[in-house]
């Protein structure tokens, strides 16, 4: 750990405590003695640098984004305006490891200080073939690139649409993860005792389409869903069985929990999360000079097996096929085809109070990722494009990263939505199209 890293570590921790309620009297009373203590700690750490089991890293980042057109539901055109600090640390012990990832930031769009513990977990091994990770953590699996079939772990769509780094799309949850390795198959189990929903679009930062009013709603948090009771009967369980055979990975998936977004409606017309079971499989391997992936999932609407309840989202089959290859030096191209096939579609249309706003029975989606990296990743140009021929809408994510040095990183990009209809998946966010810039100092 360098001297600059130590300085930023203490600055970050000091800022975090101050931002979240460190009593002023504490600093006044401890004053010089605290400085002396910290100085002693620094000296001790300098002396123990080579033998420490701790590692530290982090960054400070400023981000700003703005709509490219006017949304009548928002006076403020800003979609991103924040100063963020991130700190992460790992402890490697003989028997137990510890990890922490945390962010604190001032959000100028909502005018609030925020704190997000993204990881606070203990890891250890037992029985000779099993790894445990207990605590707050981010989990992910599946083969899709920004398309999720069997990955029902929470996502942060507000961060994704506003221009924060892509890593913030994955949101944390309080879980227990157990991974066991056997000759026949490996087993991965994630148990989340209390249901963790997505950080979905709720109208606070971006407006969204509401079929009841037949238009967009937003300007503030307008989605107040009825959430599942916090008891063990409503916990989430995700299971993966996987095996790598001669370079090809085969996997089976299972999930029991709820829709991650409030797409259901209660009898009192409030949004809610209905129960959902998922079964799926995937294969990922190599062909020629590229990598292919195929994945399938069945999303079972447990509370409406006939598909006739308009307040419960119907069961669906979902299918994904993708291929990625380096088509020229430092230039990679990825292509994906994705299908959502709604079951009992005739019953859905017959019973829906708003059949004109229902998606097509078979919703097709095509995606493309193009990435070009210069030598030593000094510049990284990227474009990710979604296009649905059935919805006739699209979503483009161009970005450019410039690494000035090991410490300084600059990013510009945009989120560009387009659609012919106001109610389609991407079309509803057309007024949310935005451009953003981020400047990061990492240590």
Tab-separated table of C-alpha atoms in Angstrom:
chain	number	residue	atom	x	y	z
A	1	UNK	CA	0.000	0.000	0.000
A	2	UNK	CA	1.521	3.312	-1.029
A	3	UNK	CA	1.705	6.421	1.153
A	4	UNK	CA	-0.921	8.099	-1.047
A	5	UNK	CA	-3.212	5.127	-0.553
A	6	UNK	CA	-2.945	5.478	3.214
A	7	UNK	CA	-3.696	9.183	3.038
A	8	UNK	CA	-6.825	8.658	0.944
A	9	UNK	CA	-7.900	5.764	3.133
A	10	UNK	CA	-7.889	7.977	6.215
A	11	UNK	CA	-9.457	10.895	4.349
A	12	UNK	CA	-12.217	8.626	3.088
A	13	UNK	CA	-12.927	7.075	6.463
A	14	UNK	CA	-12.882	10.498	8.083
A	15	UNK	CA	-15.242	11.905	5.452
A	16	UNK	CA	-17.561	8.914	5.772
A	17	UNK	CA	-17.828	9.320	9.529
A	18	UNK	CA	-18.337	13.065	9.238
A	19	UNK	CA	-20.991	12.644	6.571
A	20	UNK	CA	-22.944	10.205	8.686
A	21	UNK	CA	-23.087	11.801	12.037
A	22	UNK	CA	-19.678	11.978	13.717
A	23	UNK	CA	-20.347	14.266	16.701
A	24	UNK	CA	-18.500	17.568	16.450
A	25	UNK	CA	-17.537	17.307	20.128
A	26	UNK	CA	-15.649	14.114	19.378
A	27	UNK	CA	-13.199	15.900	17.117
A	28	UNK	CA	-12.926	18.840	19.507
A	29	UNK	CA	-12.244	16.701	22.559
A	30	UNK	CA	-9.921	14.209	20.963
A	31	UNK	CA	-8.124	16.843	18.863
A	32	UNK	CA	-4.407	16.595	19.070
A	33	UNK	CA	-4.369	13.275	20.857
A	34	UNK	CA	-6.293	11.708	17.965
A	35	UNK	CA	-3.750	13.082	15.501
A	36	UNK	CA	-1.018	11.543	17.608
A	37	UNK	CA	-2.807	8.207	17.637
A	38	UNK	CA	-3.260	8.258	13.873
A	39	UNK	CA	0.355	9.214	13.460
A	40	UNK	CA	1.347	6.235	15.567
A	41	UNK	CA	-0.895	3.977	13.535
A	42	UNK	CA	0.684	5.230	10.307
A	43	UNK	CA	4.154	4.611	11.651
A	44	UNK	CA	3.199	1.126	12.743
A	45	UNK	CA	1.668	0.362	9.365
A	46	UNK	CA	4.772	1.643	7.558
A	47	UNK	CA	6.868	-0.707	9.660
A	48	UNK	CA	4.522	-3.669	9.091
A	49	UNK	CA	3.893	-2.992	5.411
A	50	UNK	CA	5.516	-6.122	4.125
A	51	UNK	CA	3.790	-8.491	6.572
A	52	UNK	CA	0.269	-7.045	6.614
A	53	UNK	CA	-2.646	-9.288	5.689
A	54	UNK	CA	-4.696	-6.236	4.785
A	55	UNK	CA	-5.000	-4.638	1.363
A	56	UNK	CA	-6.682	-1.319	0.640
A	57	UNK	CA	-7.892	0.488	-2.490
A	58	UNK	CA	-10.484	3.042	-3.489
A	59	UNK	CA	-11.323	6.067	-5.552
A	60	UNK	CA	-12.948	9.476	-5.513
A	61	UNK	CA	-15.177	10.253	-8.479
A	62	UNK	CA	-17.195	13.213	-9.716
A	63	UNK	CA	-20.006	12.546	-12.190
A	64	UNK	CA	-22.388	14.806	-14.066
A	65	UNK	CA	-25.135	13.944	-16.564
A	66	UNK	CA	-28.000	15.789	-18.177
A	67	UNK	CA	-31.052	15.016	-20.299
A	68	UNK	CA	-30.700	15.684	-23.990
A	69	UNK	CA	-34.300	16.867	-24.225
A	70	UNK	CA	-37.031	18.029	-21.885
A	71	UNK	CA	-39.138	15.719	-19.753
A	72	UNK	CA	-42.221	17.748	-18.718
A	73	UNK	CA	-42.341	15.820	-15.415
A	74	UNK	CA	-38.916	17.116	-14.342
A	75	UNK	CA	-37.869	20.762	-13.934
A	76	UNK	CA	-34.283	19.673	-13.358
A	77	UNK	CA	-32.577	18.252	-16.462
A	78	UNK	CA	-29.777	16.698	-14.405
A	79	UNK	CA	-29.708	12.899	-14.327
A	80	UNK	CA	-26.343	12.559	-12.579
A	81	UNK	CA	-24.648	15.010	-10.244
A	82	UNK	CA	-22.566	13.427	-7.553
A	83	UNK	CA	-19.260	13.311	-5.721
A	84	UNK	CA	-18.544	9.737	-4.698
A	85	UNK	CA	-15.949	8.063	-2.508
A	86	UNK	CA	-15.334	4.331	-2.694
A	87	UNK	CA	-13.211	2.261	-0.348
A	88	UNK	CA	-12.483	-1.433	-0.413
A	89	UNK	CA	-10.366	-3.586	1.825
A	90	UNK	CA	-9.575	-7.289	2.106
A	91	UNK	CA	-8.093	-9.291	4.926
A	92	UNK	CA	-6.515	-12.642	4.134
A	93	UNK	CA	-6.277	-14.808	7.231
A	94	UNK	CA	-5.175	-18.369	7.712
A	95	UNK	CA	-8.724	-19.632	8.227
A	96	UNK	CA	-11.064	-16.706	7.550
A	97	UNK	CA	-11.033	-13.910	4.988
A	98	UNK	CA	-12.831	-10.578	5.351
A	99	UNK	CA	-13.879	-8.179	2.605
A	100	UNK	CA	-15.457	-4.740	2.540
A	101	UNK	CA	-16.697	-2.552	-0.340
A	102	UNK	CA	-18.436	0.702	0.472
A	103	UNK	CA	-19.529	3.902	-1.243
A	104	UNK	CA	-20.660	7.220	0.121
A	105	UNK	CA	-21.688	10.115	-2.077
A	106	UNK	CA	-23.594	13.353	-2.291
A	107	UNK	CA	-26.397	13.008	-4.835
A	108	UNK	CA	-27.137	16.431	-6.290
A	109	UNK	CA	-30.195	15.147	-8.174
A	110	UNK	CA	-32.014	14.114	-4.984
A	111	UNK	CA	-30.034	16.507	-2.729
A	112	UNK	CA	-29.193	13.709	-0.305
A	113	UNK	CA	-26.134	12.045	1.191
A	114	UNK	CA	-26.040	8.339	0.413
A	115	UNK	CA	-24.214	5.351	1.882
A	116	UNK	CA	-24.124	1.942	0.231
A	117	UNK	CA	-22.318	-1.019	1.804
A	118	UNK	CA	-21.769	-3.166	-1.271
A	119	UNK	CA	-19.852	-5.901	0.501
A	120	UNK	CA	-19.260	-6.787	4.151
A	121	UNK	CA	-18.600	-10.503	4.220
A	122	UNK	CA	-16.602	-13.278	5.824
A	123	UNK	CA	-15.318	-16.202	3.767
A	124	UNK	CA	-13.930	-19.551	4.859
A	125	UNK	CA	-13.596	-23.141	3.698
A	126	UNK	CA	-14.763	-26.353	5.357
A	127	UNK	CA	-15.079	-30.078	4.762
A	128	UNK	CA	-12.215	-29.971	2.284
A	129	UNK	CA	-14.408	-29.077	-0.684
A	130	UNK	CA	-16.778	-26.293	0.349
A	131	UNK	CA	-16.447	-22.506	0.417
A	132	UNK	CA	-18.713	-20.276	2.486
A	133	UNK	CA	-19.287	-16.542	2.060
A	134	UNK	CA	-21.594	-14.941	4.616
A	135	UNK	CA	-22.751	-11.342	4.708
A	136	UNK	CA	-23.573	-8.533	2.351
A	137	UNK	CA	-22.313	-9.349	-1.117
A	138	UNK	CA	-22.955	-9.140	-4.843
A	139	UNK	CA	-23.826	-12.392	-6.591
A	140	UNK	CA	-24.106	-13.084	-10.295
A	141	UNK	CA	-24.194	-15.958	-12.786
A	142	UNK	CA	-25.553	-16.779	-16.207
A	143	UNK	CA	-24.070	-16.245	-19.656
A	144	UNK	CA	-25.833	-13.129	-21.005
A	145	UNK	CA	-24.174	-9.774	-21.609
A	146	UNK	CA	-26.539	-7.251	-19.946
A	147	UNK	CA	-29.365	-9.731	-20.516
A	148	UNK	CA	-30.423	-11.797	-17.503
A	149	UNK	CA	-32.405	-15.038	-17.707
A	150	UNK	CA	-31.366	-17.075	-14.672
A	151	UNK	CA	-29.644	-14.295	-12.734
A	152	UNK	CA	-32.343	-13.038	-10.368
A	153	UNK	CA	-29.916	-11.275	-8.051
A	154	UNK	CA	-30.797	-7.580	-7.505
A	155	UNK	CA	-29.913	-4.967	-10.121
A	156	UNK	CA	-29.626	-1.189	-9.905
A	157	UNK	CA	-31.340	0.139	-13.038
A	158	UNK	CA	-31.244	3.755	-11.834
A	159	UNK	CA	-27.448	3.662	-11.765
A	160	UNK	CA	-27.342	1.884	-15.123
A	161	UNK	CA	-29.531	4.445	-16.889
A	162	UNK	CA	-27.884	7.502	-15.308
A	163	UNK	CA	-24.313	6.835	-16.414
A	164	UNK	CA	-22.593	5.356	-13.378
A	165	UNK	CA	-19.985	2.688	-14.010
A	166	UNK	CA	-21.471	-0.576	-15.307
A	167	UNK	CA	-20.347	-2.421	-12.183
A	168	UNK	CA	-23.032	-0.555	-10.232
A	169	UNK	CA	-25.727	-2.397	-12.216
A	170	UNK	CA	-25.192	-5.297	-9.809
A	171	UNK	CA	-26.711	-4.420	-6.434
A	172	UNK	CA	-25.814	-6.103	-3.133
A	173	UNK	CA	-27.918	-8.326	-0.888
A	174	UNK	CA	-27.506	-9.932	2.532
A	175	UNK	CA	-26.898	-13.565	1.631
A	176	UNK	CA	-25.190	-16.812	2.457
A	177	UNK	CA	-23.317	-18.393	-0.450
A	178	UNK	CA	-22.136	-21.981	-0.325
A	179	UNK	CA	-20.042	-23.487	-3.124
A	180	UNK	CA	-19.147	-27.186	-3.034
A	181	UNK	CA	-16.839	-28.921	-5.500
A	182	UNK	CA	-17.379	-32.557	-6.496
A	183	UNK	CA	-15.999	-34.747	-9.263
A	184	UNK	CA	-19.398	-35.097	-10.920
A	185	UNK	CA	-20.689	-31.531	-10.575
A	186	UNK	CA	-20.118	-28.333	-8.621
A	187	UNK	CA	-22.931	-26.889	-6.518
A	188	UNK	CA	-23.520	-23.184	-5.916
A	189	UNK	CA	-26.255	-22.142	-3.479
A	190	UNK	CA	-27.221	-18.562	-2.554
A	191	UNK	CA	-29.745	-18.041	0.235
A	192	UNK	CA	-31.092	-14.529	0.805
A	193	UNK	CA	-33.176	-14.610	4.018
A	194	UNK	CA	-34.985	-11.317	3.328
A	195	UNK	CA	-36.207	-10.568	-0.204
A	196	UNK	CA	-34.039	-7.965	-1.950
A	197	UNK	CA	-35.745	-6.146	-4.826
A	198	UNK	CA	-34.171	-4.359	-7.759
A	199	UNK	CA	-33.407	-0.674	-7.523
A	200	UNK	CA	-35.941	-0.149	-10.285
A	201	UNK	CA	-37.113	2.979	-12.104
A	202	UNK	CA	-39.575	4.555	-9.672
A	203	UNK	CA	-40.114	8.004	-11.196
A	204	UNK	CA	-37.682	9.784	-8.884
A	205	UNK	CA	-34.942	10.217	-11.492
A	206	UNK	CA	-36.641	9.010	-14.694
A	207	UNK	CA	-40.311	8.857	-15.645
A	208	UNK	CA	-41.992	5.603	-16.655
A	209	UNK	CA	-45.154	4.545	-18.481
A	210	UNK	CA	-48.271	3.746	-16.466
A	211	UNK	CA	-51.125	1.987	-18.346
A	212	UNK	CA	-53.755	3.197	-15.854
A	213	UNK	CA	-53.174	6.854	-16.767
A	214	UNK	CA	-52.183	5.968	-20.315
A	215	UNK	CA	-48.984	8.016	-20.146
A	216	UNK	CA	-45.798	8.700	-18.253
A	217	UNK	CA	-45.625	9.291	-14.510
A	218	UNK	CA	-42.696	10.613	-12.475
A	219	UNK	CA	-41.118	13.706	-11.014
A	220	UNK	CA	-40.867	11.990	-7.641
A	221	UNK	CA	-40.991	8.439	-6.270
A	222	UNK	CA	-44.428	7.422	-7.559
A	223	UNK	CA	-44.076	3.659	-7.094
A	224	UNK	CA	-44.945	2.528	-3.583
A	225	UNK	CA	-45.280	-1.239	-3.816
A	226	UNK	CA	-46.588	-3.772	-1.331
A	227	UNK	CA	-43.513	-5.816	-0.416
A	228	UNK	CA	-43.373	-9.432	0.772
A	229	UNK	CA	-43.401	-9.891	4.532
A	230	UNK	CA	-39.928	-10.234	6.043
A	231	UNK	CA	-40.001	-13.838	7.200
A	232	UNK	CA	-38.075	-16.973	6.304
A	233	UNK	CA	-40.994	-18.251	4.255
A	234	UNK	CA	-40.382	-15.388	1.839
A	235	UNK	CA	-36.626	-15.823	1.557
A	236	UNK	CA	-34.954	-16.297	-1.837
A	237	UNK	CA	-33.052	-19.425	-2.831
A	238	UNK	CA	-30.924	-19.627	-5.978
A	239	UNK	CA	-29.165	-22.824	-7.040
A	240	UNK	CA	-26.634	-23.558	-9.779
A	241	UNK	CA	-25.140	-26.906	-10.745
A	242	UNK	CA	-22.217	-26.511	-13.110
A	243	UNK	CA	-19.356	-28.429	-14.624
A	244	UNK	CA	-16.576	-27.621	-17.049
A	245	UNK	CA	-15.908	-30.437	-19.520
A	246	UNK	CA	-12.971	-29.981	-21.891
A	247	UNK	CA	-13.384	-26.214	-22.001
A	248	UNK	CA	-17.180	-26.154	-22.230
A	249	UNK	CA	-19.201	-25.046	-19.213
A	250	UNK	CA	-22.583	-26.663	-18.608
A	251	UNK	CA	-24.961	-25.303	-15.975
A	252	UNK	CA	-28.423	-25.911	-14.544
A	253	UNK	CA	-30.245	-23.232	-12.553
A	254	UNK	CA	-33.119	-22.950	-10.121
A	255	UNK	CA	-34.628	-19.983	-8.277
A	256	UNK	CA	-37.507	-19.581	-5.845
A	257	UNK	CA	-38.508	-16.093	-4.834
A	258	UNK	CA	-40.355	-13.161	-6.348
A	259	UNK	CA	-40.389	-10.840	-9.339
A	260	UNK	CA	-37.518	-8.428	-8.712
A	261	UNK	CA	-39.623	-5.465	-9.827
A	262	UNK	CA	-43.219	-4.588	-8.815
A	263	UNK	CA	-44.809	-5.677	-12.097
A	264	UNK	CA	-47.803	-7.240	-10.334
A	265	UNK	CA	-50.889	-5.520	-8.912
A	266	UNK	CA	-52.805	-6.303	-5.733
A	267	UNK	CA	-56.585	-6.429	-5.438
A	268	UNK	CA	-56.392	-2.871	-4.074
A	269	UNK	CA	-54.574	-1.798	-7.271
A	270	UNK	CA	-51.180	-1.325	-5.609
A	271	UNK	CA	-48.000	-2.521	-7.332
A	272	UNK	CA	-46.435	-5.614	-5.789
A	273	UNK	CA	-43.975	-8.471	-6.239
A	274	UNK	CA	-45.575	-11.801	-7.039
A	275	UNK	CA	-44.007	-15.189	-6.432
A	276	UNK	CA	-41.838	-16.650	-9.148
A	277	UNK	CA	-40.001	-19.914	-9.733
A	278	UNK	CA	-37.313	-20.246	-12.410
A	279	UNK	CA	-35.713	-23.281	-14.006
A	280	UNK	CA	-32.981	-22.954	-16.607
A	281	UNK	CA	-29.803	-24.194	-18.250
A	282	UNK	CA	-26.831	-22.803	-20.147
A	283	UNK	CA	-23.837	-23.867	-22.228
A	284	UNK	CA	-20.764	-21.732	-22.855
A	285	UNK	CA	-17.723	-22.680	-24.900
A	286	UNK	CA	-15.522	-21.759	-27.832
A	287	UNK	CA	-15.941	-22.005	-31.588
A	288	UNK	CA	-13.089	-21.034	-33.878
A	289	UNK	CA	-11.581	-17.891	-32.354
A	290	UNK	CA	-14.659	-16.787	-30.428
A	291	UNK	CA	-16.882	-17.698	-27.487
A	292	UNK	CA	-20.506	-18.772	-27.786
A	293	UNK	CA	-23.236	-18.992	-25.164
A	294	UNK	CA	-26.728	-20.489	-25.179
A	295	UNK	CA	-29.119	-20.108	-22.265
A	296	UNK	CA	-32.762	-20.924	-21.616
A	297	UNK	CA	-35.052	-20.234	-18.658
A	298	UNK	CA	-38.663	-20.831	-17.717
A	299	UNK	CA	-40.189	-18.151	-15.490
A	300	UNK	CA	-43.158	-19.736	-13.732
A	301	UNK	CA	-45.884	-17.383	-12.482
A	302	UNK	CA	-46.685	-19.403	-9.364
A	303	UNK	CA	-49.775	-17.386	-8.446
A	304	UNK	CA	-51.440	-17.645	-11.876
A	305	UNK	CA	-50.716	-20.941	-13.623
A	306	UNK	CA	-53.551	-20.373	-16.139
A	307	UNK	CA	-52.398	-16.924	-17.196
A	308	UNK	CA	-55.887	-15.471	-16.801
A	309	UNK	CA	-55.212	-13.083	-13.905
A	310	UNK	CA	-54.370	-9.699	-15.461
A	311	UNK	CA	-52.741	-8.558	-12.199
A	312	UNK	CA	-50.063	-11.294	-12.303
A	313	UNK	CA	-47.366	-11.311	-14.972
A	314	UNK	CA	-47.752	-14.451	-17.098
A	315	UNK	CA	-45.249	-17.290	-17.190
A	316	UNK	CA	-42.572	-16.943	-19.877
A	317	UNK	CA	-39.989	-18.961	-21.736
A	318	UNK	CA	-36.780	-16.998	-22.292
A	319	UNK	CA	-34.023	-17.941	-24.727
A	320	UNK	CA	-30.612	-16.415	-25.447
A	321	UNK	CA	-27.872	-17.163	-27.964
A	322	UNK	CA	-24.672	-15.144	-28.248
A	323	UNK	CA	-21.253	-15.061	-29.841
A	324	UNK	CA	-18.213	-12.850	-29.187
A	325	UNK	CA	-14.888	-12.693	-30.996
A	326	UNK	CA	-11.904	-10.452	-31.634
A	327	UNK	CA	-12.536	-9.482	-35.259
A	328	UNK	CA	-9.387	-7.347	-35.554
A	329	UNK	CA	-6.483	-6.447	-33.315
A	330	UNK	CA	-7.955	-5.009	-30.081
A	331	UNK	CA	-11.421	-4.849	-31.689
A	332	UNK	CA	-14.055	-7.218	-30.260
A	333	UNK	CA	-17.596	-7.756	-31.486
A	334	UNK	CA	-20.382	-9.428	-29.511
A	335	UNK	CA	-23.835	-10.365	-30.850
A	336	UNK	CA	-26.856	-11.698	-28.974
A	337	UNK	CA	-30.379	-12.789	-29.846
A	338	UNK	CA	-32.921	-12.858	-27.000
A	339	UNK	CA	-36.539	-14.087	-26.987
A	340	UNK	CA	-39.320	-13.654	-24.430
A	341	UNK	CA	-42.247	-15.981	-25.178
A	342	UNK	CA	-45.297	-15.251	-23.032
A	343	UNK	CA	-47.421	-18.294	-22.171
A	344	UNK	CA	-51.226	-18.280	-22.236
A	345	UNK	CA	-51.143	-15.140	-24.354
A	346	UNK	CA	-54.765	-15.443	-25.497
A	347	UNK	CA	-55.937	-15.515	-21.865
A	348	UNK	CA	-53.742	-12.504	-21.114
A	349	UNK	CA	-55.249	-10.414	-23.915
A	350	UNK	CA	-58.790	-11.585	-23.139
A	351	UNK	CA	-58.520	-10.557	-19.482
A	352	UNK	CA	-56.193	-7.554	-19.619
A	353	UNK	CA	-57.865	-4.174	-18.905
A	354	UNK	CA	-55.245	-2.607	-21.208
A	355	UNK	CA	-54.620	-5.089	-24.051
A	356	UNK	CA	-53.364	-2.274	-26.266
A	357	UNK	CA	-50.347	-1.849	-23.969
A	358	UNK	CA	-49.403	-5.516	-23.608
A	359	UNK	CA	-46.127	-6.640	-25.200
A	360	UNK	CA	-46.142	-9.020	-28.156
A	361	UNK	CA	-46.479	-12.737	-27.423
A	362	UNK	CA	-42.939	-13.253	-28.721
A	363	UNK	CA	-40.714	-10.280	-27.990
A	364	UNK	CA	-37.462	-10.378	-29.928
A	365	UNK	CA	-34.348	-8.454	-28.919
A	366	UNK	CA	-30.985	-8.099	-30.652
A	367	UNK	CA	-27.869	-6.724	-28.958
A	368	UNK	CA	-24.420	-5.739	-30.173
A	369	UNK	CA	-21.305	-4.841	-28.221
A	370	UNK	CA	-18.371	-3.278	-30.071
A	371	UNK	CA	-15.219	-2.508	-28.103
A	372	UNK	CA	-11.914	-1.115	-29.293
A	373	UNK	CA	-8.896	-0.773	-27.002
A	374	UNK	CA	-5.710	1.036	-27.809
A	375	UNK	CA	-2.338	-0.164	-26.563
A	376	UNK	CA	-2.198	-0.546	-22.759
A	377	UNK	CA	-5.935	0.314	-22.637
A	378	UNK	CA	-5.160	4.025	-22.829
A	379	UNK	CA	-8.413	4.596	-24.722
A	380	UNK	CA	-11.404	2.244	-24.694
A	381	UNK	CA	-14.214	2.956	-27.155
A	382	UNK	CA	-17.414	1.006	-26.554
A	383	UNK	CA	-20.921	0.815	-27.972
A	384	UNK	CA	-23.630	-1.447	-26.634
A	385	UNK	CA	-26.880	-1.433	-28.620
A	386	UNK	CA	-30.273	-2.997	-27.854
A	387	UNK	CA	-32.867	-3.184	-30.647
A	388	UNK	CA	-36.254	-4.865	-30.524
A	389	UNK	CA	-37.888	-5.418	-33.940
A	390	UNK	CA	-41.191	-6.364	-32.303
A	391	UNK	CA	-41.351	-3.295	-30.024
A	392	UNK	CA	-39.629	-1.113	-32.648
A	393	UNK	CA	-37.537	0.555	-29.970
A	394	UNK	CA	-33.848	0.774	-29.125
A	395	UNK	CA	-31.310	1.720	-26.477
A	396	UNK	CA	-27.748	2.814	-27.340
A	397	UNK	CA	-24.893	3.081	-24.816
A	398	UNK	CA	-21.803	4.679	-26.403
A	399	UNK	CA	-18.860	5.464	-24.118
A	400	UNK	CA	-15.199	6.463	-24.206
A	401	UNK	CA	-12.740	5.821	-21.371
A	402	UNK	CA	-9.393	7.600	-21.240
A	403	UNK	CA	-6.784	6.445	-18.741
A	404	UNK	CA	-4.466	9.382	-18.249
A	405	UNK	CA	-2.370	7.582	-15.632
A	406	UNK	CA	-2.689	4.809	-13.075
A	407	UNK	CA	-4.563	7.276	-10.874
A	408	UNK	CA	-6.666	9.404	-13.246
A	409	UNK	CA	-9.495	8.039	-15.400
A	410	UNK	CA	-11.917	10.053	-17.558
A	411	UNK	CA	-15.190	8.755	-19.008
A	412	UNK	CA	-17.809	10.265	-21.303
A	413	UNK	CA	-20.887	8.488	-22.559
A	414	UNK	CA	-24.591	8.569	-23.240
A	415	UNK	CA	-27.811	6.626	-22.745
A	416	UNK	CA	-29.958	7.059	-25.853
A	417	UNK	CA	-33.503	5.684	-25.871
A	418	UNK	CA	-35.797	5.616	-28.879
A	419	UNK	CA	-39.237	4.160	-29.520
A	420	UNK	CA	-42.280	4.584	-31.713
A	421	UNK	CA	-44.693	3.847	-28.853
A	422	UNK	CA	-44.722	5.404	-25.403
A	423	UNK	CA	-45.482	2.123	-23.628
A	424	UNK	CA	-42.744	-0.161	-24.997
A	425	UNK	CA	-39.801	-1.377	-22.897
A	426	UNK	CA	-37.276	1.221	-24.111
A	427	UNK	CA	-39.709	3.665	-25.721
A	428	UNK	CA	-41.075	4.748	-22.318
A	429	UNK	CA	-37.634	6.168	-21.439
A	430	UNK	CA	-37.166	8.302	-24.560
A	431	UNK	CA	-37.315	11.520	-22.497
A	432	UNK	CA	-34.607	10.072	-20.226
A	433	UNK	CA	-31.918	10.084	-22.942
A	434	UNK	CA	-28.846	11.653	-21.400
A	435	UNK	CA	-25.130	12.323	-21.754
A	436	UNK	CA	-22.661	12.153	-18.880
A	437	UNK	CA	-19.038	12.653	-17.881
A	438	UNK	CA	-17.085	11.126	-14.984
A	439	UNK	CA	-13.647	11.955	-13.564
A	440	UNK	CA	-12.060	9.452	-11.184
A	441	UNK	CA	-8.941	9.511	-9.010
A	442	UNK	CA	-8.133	6.009	-7.811
A	443	UNK	CA	-5.674	4.928	-5.173
